[in-house]
């Protein structure tokens, strides 16, 4: 018992020391770059391109932060992290921001010493089956063998769903997405389940993509978003408003192409966002042109979406719920004023 | 009367029966000598016929050799070599700065040239090349790959003290009448007690530094302040305890080594006591290159860095540990046993995970080691423990008579080991050593979990690119990786077999 107390005390000290070094903004400015944790390769969200540069939706968020804080979207040091080490890396200060398709959940937000700053992609877990099975709904999947990844919420969601429906199932779980797809393609299981964005990404790799169908049910909410260390509110604000700025810029019609002329706009909302009026940038501890740099160098949310995962990319993901609230989606950013 | 027939010349040898020579004979003897053999031959040929043609077709004949991702999507059931072509640079260099890749090229060429020169026996100056590859090359590659400014350090008060202290130490040691050793011990004890008192006092007062005017004279966070005060104290304390000159020499050398480490520590910008940080002479930069942080290292280059560091460090460390484990000195034996069993008792993943993720949690804020360096140290210590056990196996296989013979010649312990025991023991365990090397080489892929992209990591990350989402891309990437690893490991194993044959001196049964 005593040993446990000692251990807990040690852990508390360890965590308190990391929290003591609270001013991430100062550290980042001193280092001249943001340390950003991304995935080890998730199509469209974070993956290296042919030139060896990181690209993707999650990557773009880190670049936007670098543009806002340092004025240079390339001042990012990417650290690829596995699902297992991502939170420890953030707690230990190995990275400044975690942008790694991480689902925002209560446990993660409240007990892991991290803070989610928003949602940059609303995802949900879905099922894919072969068309020739004739299955039209997930409620008909009783007794199915389900292929999934180990160690993610996916596996737990499947368990919850099948138990709630009172259906039997067998899990066939693998470590890597490639293995799961290969197993499903080889017929080792009837159902492939993961986030719907993942289903879309992997579907093109199947032998005959047209022979498979994604079932309409979405069995979980997966709000994916960036997270920062708990306890540094200024840095958290910067991250939150970086995301808000990208979404607001799309809503206001500011793109990387027209941001320069928009600077002369009379619209007070645009003026406040681009820093020609008000003191939003200074309040964040940044320059007045923080949002201008984001949009100029990285683009607004819609531009980034279209370039990384949108309908014209191989992933072909429709905006769906990730459209702006004005266009039937649920993206709704707090106003800059 | 018939004429007697006498053959006056030797009948020429008849050729052996046609069925025992040539291809037919060979096949009869090796492939079809018994029913079981016939069965196995037929099954094997059937298996080959079943496997090889589709493999050749997938790998070569119907594979995609040109075009882009579209060509691979159009032909999903064959290898997509254009993917490997497009990503080849990433597989070799990872995210290494593009304009600086020539530095990696130079080191790779040097490496292969060095290995070739060492493998070929008639190379002149082979011994010196070997020395260079073992000592000079790792240092040179660190400088070349990392870049940045290299030169003399700032000459500060600290440097002067660090350089002067051992000189004073040597002077003291070589002065053979040292009656004041006890006095020195007392003075140093007092000094160290004062240091501890300061430390405790500052802690109690909730401060981290002691100031006089505007100068920091004692700083808590600087760990090496404590070490610096501790080391000479311990060394001289040991001196006062030991009257024998030989012991004193050993202790003196130990102190020298510690000071050398301190000097190196300063050179590599480890934290120094700030009060001593006063610069007397500014540093002189000899080499200046663009710095490429280790975060950007990756691909095959990183695989080689980790594997070669592990290999070069683990053999000498392992030999020392093995000797230590069989030592008669209980303290050393226990230390070595604990070290070996600790490292053998934890999985490499745990070691890497602890080193990369947990360690920073326990270090004071602001203190951080390079991520790759941490992994390298972890891998080196881990493989050293395994190497120690392999070498110990060799040591135990040497008959006791060899040890006794060496003793009877009056050889010292190190002479005995260097000249008699180790040459025999290491020869016996060559297969075990190379086995460990090969295992280590393949284990390097585990660094992926701590965010370093070795060859496999680079390939896996590339597979995730949605622009290369063809079905065959992943398989091609893995086949390529497997081939590279196979070439390296098979090369090592062939060389070890060659070494065994060369060193074979008739003990083989």
PDB file of C-alpha atoms in Angstrom, chain B residues 158-348:
ATOM      1  CA  UNK B 158      34.780  25.438 -16.185  1.00  0.00           C
ATOM      2  CA  UNK B 159      36.994  24.023 -18.935  1.00  0.00           C
ATOM      3  CA  UNK B 160      40.095  25.271 -17.245  1.00  0.00           C
ATOM      4  CA  UNK B 161      39.097  23.653 -13.995  1.00  0.00           C
ATOM      5  CA  UNK B 162      38.137  20.414 -15.697  1.00  0.00           C
ATOM      6  CA  UNK B 163      41.491  20.304 -17.452  1.00  0.00           C
ATOM      7  CA  UNK B 164      43.536  21.397 -14.456  1.00  0.00           C
ATOM      8  CA  UNK B 165      41.958  19.069 -11.915  1.00  0.00           C
ATOM      9  CA  UNK B 166      43.271  15.820 -13.387  1.00  0.00           C
ATOM     10  CA  UNK B 167      46.696  17.372 -13.839  1.00  0.00           C
ATOM     11  CA  UNK B 168      46.725  18.242 -10.171  1.00  0.00           C
ATOM     12  CA  UNK B 169      45.438  14.749  -9.489  1.00  0.00           C
ATOM     13  CA  UNK B 170      48.253  13.142 -11.471  1.00  0.00           C
ATOM     14  CA  UNK B 171      50.790  15.328  -9.774  1.00  0.00           C
ATOM     15  CA  UNK B 172      49.462  14.251  -6.421  1.00  0.00           C
ATOM     16  CA  UNK B 173      49.481  10.613  -7.464  1.00  0.00           C
ATOM     17  CA  UNK B 174      52.979  10.621  -8.829  1.00  0.00           C
ATOM     18  CA  UNK B 175      54.286  12.261  -5.684  1.00  0.00           C
ATOM     19  CA  UNK B 176      55.088   9.022  -3.896  1.00  0.00           C
ATOM     20  CA  UNK B 177      55.116  10.435  -0.397  1.00  0.00           C
ATOM     21  CA  UNK B 178      51.530  11.263   0.194  1.00  0.00           C
ATOM     22  CA  UNK B 179      51.222  11.494   3.934  1.00  0.00           C
ATOM     23  CA  UNK B 180      48.673  14.256   3.645  1.00  0.00           C
ATOM     24  CA  UNK B 181      46.146  12.018   1.935  1.00  0.00           C
ATOM     25  CA  UNK B 182      44.183  11.787   5.134  1.00  0.00           C
ATOM     26  CA  UNK B 183      44.145  15.547   5.399  1.00  0.00           C
ATOM     27  CA  UNK B 184      42.963  15.847   1.811  1.00  0.00           C
ATOM     28  CA  UNK B 185      40.219  13.393   2.617  1.00  0.00           C
ATOM     29  CA  UNK B 186      39.110  15.416   5.611  1.00  0.00           C
ATOM     30  CA  UNK B 187      39.162  18.688   3.688  1.00  0.00           C
ATOM     31  CA  UNK B 188      37.160  17.200   0.850  1.00  0.00           C
ATOM     32  CA  UNK B 189      34.697  15.613   3.220  1.00  0.00           C
ATOM     33  CA  UNK B 190      34.168  19.015   4.778  1.00  0.00           C
ATOM     34  CA  UNK B 191      33.772  20.534   1.325  1.00  0.00           C
ATOM     35  CA  UNK B 192      31.259  17.969   0.249  1.00  0.00           C
ATOM     36  CA  UNK B 193      29.323  18.226   3.479  1.00  0.00           C
ATOM     37  CA  UNK B 194      29.142  21.956   2.832  1.00  0.00           C
ATOM     38  CA  UNK B 195      27.830  21.272  -0.649  1.00  0.00           C
ATOM     39  CA  UNK B 196      25.181  18.959   0.737  1.00  0.00           C
ATOM     40  CA  UNK B 197      24.299  21.512   3.394  1.00  0.00           C
ATOM     41  CA  UNK B 198      23.902  24.160   0.696  1.00  0.00           C
ATOM     42  CA  UNK B 199      21.757  21.813  -1.329  1.00  0.00           C
ATOM     43  CA  UNK B 200      19.519  20.978   1.607  1.00  0.00           C
ATOM     44  CA  UNK B 201      19.413  24.586   2.719  1.00  0.00           C
ATOM     45  CA  UNK B 202      18.361  25.790  -0.706  1.00  0.00           C
ATOM     46  CA  UNK B 203      15.743  23.071  -0.951  1.00  0.00           C
ATOM     47  CA  UNK B 204      14.392  23.997   2.455  1.00  0.00           C
ATOM     48  CA  UNK B 205      14.351  27.674   1.505  1.00  0.00           C
ATOM     49  CA  UNK B 206      12.498  26.756  -1.692  1.00  0.00           C
ATOM     50  CA  UNK B 207      15.158  28.281  -3.930  1.00  0.00           C
ATOM     51  CA  UNK B 208      17.091  26.738  -6.746  1.00  0.00           C
ATOM     52  CA  UNK B 209      20.143  28.976  -6.853  1.00  0.00           C
ATOM     53  CA  UNK B 210      22.472  30.693  -4.447  1.00  0.00           C
ATOM     54  CA  UNK B 211      23.443  34.179  -5.482  1.00  0.00           C
ATOM     55  CA  UNK B 212      26.250  36.434  -4.434  1.00  0.00           C
ATOM     56  CA  UNK B 213      25.661  39.795  -6.028  1.00  0.00           C
ATOM     57  CA  UNK B 214      24.543  38.901  -9.519  1.00  0.00           C
ATOM     58  CA  UNK B 215      26.589  35.707  -9.816  1.00  0.00           C
ATOM     59  CA  UNK B 216      25.039  32.317  -9.361  1.00  0.00           C
ATOM     60  CA  UNK B 217      27.472  30.404  -7.230  1.00  0.00           C
ATOM     61  CA  UNK B 218      25.486  27.274  -6.628  1.00  0.00           C
ATOM     62  CA  UNK B 219      22.675  25.866  -8.704  1.00  0.00           C
ATOM     63  CA  UNK B 220      20.384  23.006  -7.778  1.00  0.00           C
ATOM     64  CA  UNK B 221      19.089  21.975 -11.150  1.00  0.00           C
ATOM     65  CA  UNK B 222      22.573  21.471 -12.489  1.00  0.00           C
ATOM     66  CA  UNK B 223      23.019  17.829 -11.688  1.00  0.00           C
ATOM     67  CA  UNK B 224      26.653  17.851 -12.639  1.00  0.00           C
ATOM     68  CA  UNK B 225      27.445  20.391  -9.959  1.00  0.00           C
ATOM     69  CA  UNK B 226      26.798  17.576  -7.585  1.00  0.00           C
ATOM     70  CA  UNK B 227      28.670  15.063  -9.693  1.00  0.00           C
ATOM     71  CA  UNK B 228      31.672  17.314 -10.062  1.00  0.00           C
ATOM     72  CA  UNK B 229      31.912  17.753  -6.338  1.00  0.00           C
ATOM     73  CA  UNK B 230      31.236  14.090  -5.723  1.00  0.00           C
ATOM     74  CA  UNK B 231      33.702  12.489  -8.112  1.00  0.00           C
ATOM     75  CA  UNK B 232      37.026  13.942  -6.931  1.00  0.00           C
ATOM     76  CA  UNK B 233      35.823  13.463  -3.397  1.00  0.00           C
ATOM     77  CA  UNK B 234      35.139   9.801  -3.962  1.00  0.00           C
ATOM     78  CA  UNK B 235      38.384   9.333  -5.876  1.00  0.00           C
ATOM     79  CA  UNK B 236      40.540  10.936  -3.249  1.00  0.00           C
ATOM     80  CA  UNK B 237      38.636   9.252  -0.485  1.00  0.00           C
ATOM     81  CA  UNK B 238      39.506   5.950  -2.127  1.00  0.00           C
ATOM     82  CA  UNK B 239      43.128   7.099  -2.297  1.00  0.00           C
ATOM     83  CA  UNK B 240      43.300   7.788   1.400  1.00  0.00           C
ATOM     84  CA  UNK B 241      41.991   4.313   1.999  1.00  0.00           C
ATOM     85  CA  UNK B 242      44.484   2.581  -0.244  1.00  0.00           C
ATOM     86  CA  UNK B 243      48.186   2.717   0.397  1.00  0.00           C
ATOM     87  CA  UNK B 244      49.300   0.624  -2.558  1.00  0.00           C
ATOM     88  CA  UNK B 245      50.669   2.500  -5.514  1.00  0.00           C
ATOM     89  CA  UNK B 246      49.118   0.160  -8.128  1.00  0.00           C
ATOM     90  CA  UNK B 247      45.657   0.801  -6.758  1.00  0.00           C
ATOM     91  CA  UNK B 248      46.345   4.473  -6.791  1.00  0.00           C
ATOM     92  CA  UNK B 249      47.229   4.237 -10.458  1.00  0.00           C
ATOM     93  CA  UNK B 250      43.905   2.555 -11.230  1.00  0.00           C
ATOM     94  CA  UNK B 251      41.978   5.116  -9.236  1.00  0.00           C
ATOM     95  CA  UNK B 252      43.889   7.889 -10.948  1.00  0.00           C
ATOM     96  CA  UNK B 253      42.963   6.483 -14.350  1.00  0.00           C
ATOM     97  CA  UNK B 254      39.333   6.185 -13.285  1.00  0.00           C
ATOM     98  CA  UNK B 255      39.366   9.815 -12.238  1.00  0.00           C
ATOM     99  CA  UNK B 256      40.912  10.771 -15.557  1.00  0.00           C
ATOM    100  CA  UNK B 257      38.155   8.945 -17.423  1.00  0.00           C
ATOM    101  CA  UNK B 258      35.497  10.763 -15.436  1.00  0.00           C
ATOM    102  CA  UNK B 259      37.089  14.102 -16.166  1.00  0.00           C
ATOM    103  CA  UNK B 260      37.335  13.210 -19.816  1.00  0.00           C
ATOM    104  CA  UNK B 261      33.603  12.508 -19.767  1.00  0.00           C
ATOM    105  CA  UNK B 262      33.021  15.881 -18.146  1.00  0.00           C
ATOM    106  CA  UNK B 263      35.073  17.556 -20.855  1.00  0.00           C
ATOM    107  CA  UNK B 264      33.082  15.746 -23.518  1.00  0.00           C
ATOM    108  CA  UNK B 265      29.922  16.694 -21.673  1.00  0.00           C
ATOM    109  CA  UNK B 266      30.825  20.313 -22.017  1.00  0.00           C
ATOM    110  CA  UNK B 267      31.726  19.824 -25.642  1.00  0.00           C
ATOM    111  CA  UNK B 268      28.265  18.440 -26.311  1.00  0.00           C
ATOM    112  CA  UNK B 269      26.633  21.287 -24.425  1.00  0.00           C
ATOM    113  CA  UNK B 270      25.373  19.335 -21.477  1.00  0.00           C
ATOM    114  CA  UNK B 271      24.403  21.701 -18.670  1.00  0.00           C
ATOM    115  CA  UNK B 272      27.331  23.021 -16.680  1.00  0.00           C
ATOM    116  CA  UNK B 273      27.380  24.928 -13.411  1.00  0.00           C
ATOM    117  CA  UNK B 274      26.471  28.413 -14.471  1.00  0.00           C
ATOM    118  CA  UNK B 275      28.900  30.027 -12.078  1.00  0.00           C
ATOM    119  CA  UNK B 276      31.728  28.399 -13.999  1.00  0.00           C
ATOM    120  CA  UNK B 277      30.246  29.164 -17.361  1.00  0.00           C
ATOM    121  CA  UNK B 278      32.164  32.402 -17.707  1.00  0.00           C
ATOM    122  CA  UNK B 279      33.679  32.451 -21.169  1.00  0.00           C
ATOM    123  CA  UNK B 280      37.390  33.202 -21.341  1.00  0.00           C
ATOM    124  CA  UNK B 281      37.997  32.427 -25.028  1.00  0.00           C
ATOM    125  CA  UNK B 282      35.273  32.169 -27.660  1.00  0.00           C
ATOM    126  CA  UNK B 283      34.840  28.909 -29.515  1.00  0.00           C
ATOM    127  CA  UNK B 284      36.430  28.303 -32.880  1.00  0.00           C
ATOM    128  CA  UNK B 285      34.206  26.572 -35.436  1.00  0.00           C
ATOM    129  CA  UNK B 286      36.103  24.153 -37.666  1.00  0.00           C
ATOM    130  CA  UNK B 287      33.303  22.512 -39.654  1.00  0.00           C
ATOM    131  CA  UNK B 288      29.990  24.191 -40.306  1.00  0.00           C
ATOM    132  CA  UNK B 289      27.136  22.433 -42.058  1.00  0.00           C
ATOM    133  CA  UNK B 290      23.383  22.729 -42.094  1.00  0.00           C
ATOM    134  CA  UNK B 291      22.076  20.929 -39.057  1.00  0.00           C
ATOM    135  CA  UNK B 292      19.723  18.061 -39.808  1.00  0.00           C
ATOM    136  CA  UNK B 293      17.988  17.134 -36.548  1.00  0.00           C
ATOM    137  CA  UNK B 294      17.681  13.427 -35.873  1.00  0.00           C
ATOM    138  CA  UNK B 295      13.894  13.718 -36.131  1.00  0.00           C
ATOM    139  CA  UNK B 296      14.394  13.986 -39.867  1.00  0.00           C
ATOM    140  CA  UNK B 297      16.567  10.906 -40.129  1.00  0.00           C
ATOM    141  CA  UNK B 298      14.792   7.924 -41.505  1.00  0.00           C
ATOM    142  CA  UNK B 299      14.569   5.080 -43.930  1.00  0.00           C
ATOM    143  CA  UNK B 300      17.333   2.617 -44.601  1.00  0.00           C
ATOM    144  CA  UNK B 301      19.871   5.117 -43.353  1.00  0.00           C
ATOM    145  CA  UNK B 302      18.272   5.100 -39.898  1.00  0.00           C
ATOM    146  CA  UNK B 303      18.080   1.313 -39.921  1.00  0.00           C
ATOM    147  CA  UNK B 304      21.820   1.226 -40.586  1.00  0.00           C
ATOM    148  CA  UNK B 305      22.576   3.834 -37.926  1.00  0.00           C
ATOM    149  CA  UNK B 306      20.713   1.904 -35.244  1.00  0.00           C
ATOM    150  CA  UNK B 307      21.903  -1.540 -36.286  1.00  0.00           C
ATOM    151  CA  UNK B 308      25.550  -0.545 -36.676  1.00  0.00           C
ATOM    152  CA  UNK B 309      25.585   1.349 -33.382  1.00  0.00           C
ATOM    153  CA  UNK B 310      24.110  -1.673 -31.672  1.00  0.00           C
ATOM    154  CA  UNK B 311      26.569  -4.024 -33.342  1.00  0.00           C
ATOM    155  CA  UNK B 312      29.661  -1.920 -32.728  1.00  0.00           C
ATOM    156  CA  UNK B 313      28.749  -1.155 -29.123  1.00  0.00           C
ATOM    157  CA  UNK B 314      27.354  -4.510 -28.091  1.00  0.00           C
ATOM    158  CA  UNK B 315      30.371  -6.704 -28.849  1.00  0.00           C
ATOM    159  CA  UNK B 316      32.956  -5.001 -26.616  1.00  0.00           C
ATOM    160  CA  UNK B 317      30.347  -4.297 -23.944  1.00  0.00           C
ATOM    161  CA  UNK B 318      29.153  -7.866 -24.132  1.00  0.00           C
ATOM    162  CA  UNK B 319      32.677  -9.268 -23.789  1.00  0.00           C
ATOM    163  CA  UNK B 320      33.291  -7.094 -20.737  1.00  0.00           C
ATOM    164  CA  UNK B 321      29.983  -8.116 -19.190  1.00  0.00           C
ATOM    165  CA  UNK B 322      30.663 -11.792 -19.850  1.00  0.00           C
ATOM    166  CA  UNK B 323      34.082 -11.517 -18.232  1.00  0.00           C
ATOM    167  CA  UNK B 324      32.531  -9.598 -15.351  1.00  0.00           C
ATOM    168  CA  UNK B 325      29.932 -12.268 -14.834  1.00  0.00           C
ATOM    169  CA  UNK B 326      32.668 -14.902 -14.486  1.00  0.00           C
ATOM    170  CA  UNK B 327      34.833 -12.664 -12.354  1.00  0.00           C
ATOM    171  CA  UNK B 328      36.002 -13.682  -8.882  1.00  0.00           C
ATOM    172  CA  UNK B 329      35.212 -10.244  -7.528  1.00  0.00           C
ATOM    173  CA  UNK B 330      31.728 -10.457  -6.016  1.00  0.00           C
ATOM    174  CA  UNK B 331      30.808  -6.799  -6.505  1.00  0.00           C
ATOM    175  CA  UNK B 332      31.602  -6.865 -10.211  1.00  0.00           C
ATOM    176  CA  UNK B 333      29.973 -10.261 -10.685  1.00  0.00           C
ATOM    177  CA  UNK B 334      26.755  -9.183  -8.979  1.00  0.00           C
ATOM    178  CA  UNK B 335      26.679  -5.928 -10.934  1.00  0.00           C
ATOM    179  CA  UNK B 336      27.101  -7.755 -14.233  1.00  0.00           C
ATOM    180  CA  UNK B 337      24.542 -10.423 -13.374  1.00  0.00           C
ATOM    181  CA  UNK B 338      22.014  -7.794 -12.349  1.00  0.00           C
ATOM    182  CA  UNK B 339      22.677  -5.760 -15.486  1.00  0.00           C
ATOM    183  CA  UNK B 340      22.419  -8.728 -17.832  1.00  0.00           C
ATOM    184  CA  UNK B 341      19.361 -10.222 -16.211  1.00  0.00           C
ATOM    185  CA  UNK B 342      17.624  -6.864 -16.071  1.00  0.00           C
ATOM    186  CA  UNK B 343      18.063  -6.170 -19.764  1.00  0.00           C
ATOM    187  CA  UNK B 344      17.273  -9.737 -20.747  1.00  0.00           C
ATOM    188  CA  UNK B 345      14.183  -9.635 -18.597  1.00  0.00           C
ATOM    189  CA  UNK B 346      12.483  -6.732 -20.361  1.00  0.00           C
ATOM    190  CA  UNK B 347      11.258  -6.648 -23.960  1.00  0.00           C
ATOM    191  CA  UNK B 348      12.990  -4.237 -26.329  1.00  0.00           C
TER     192      UNK B 348
END
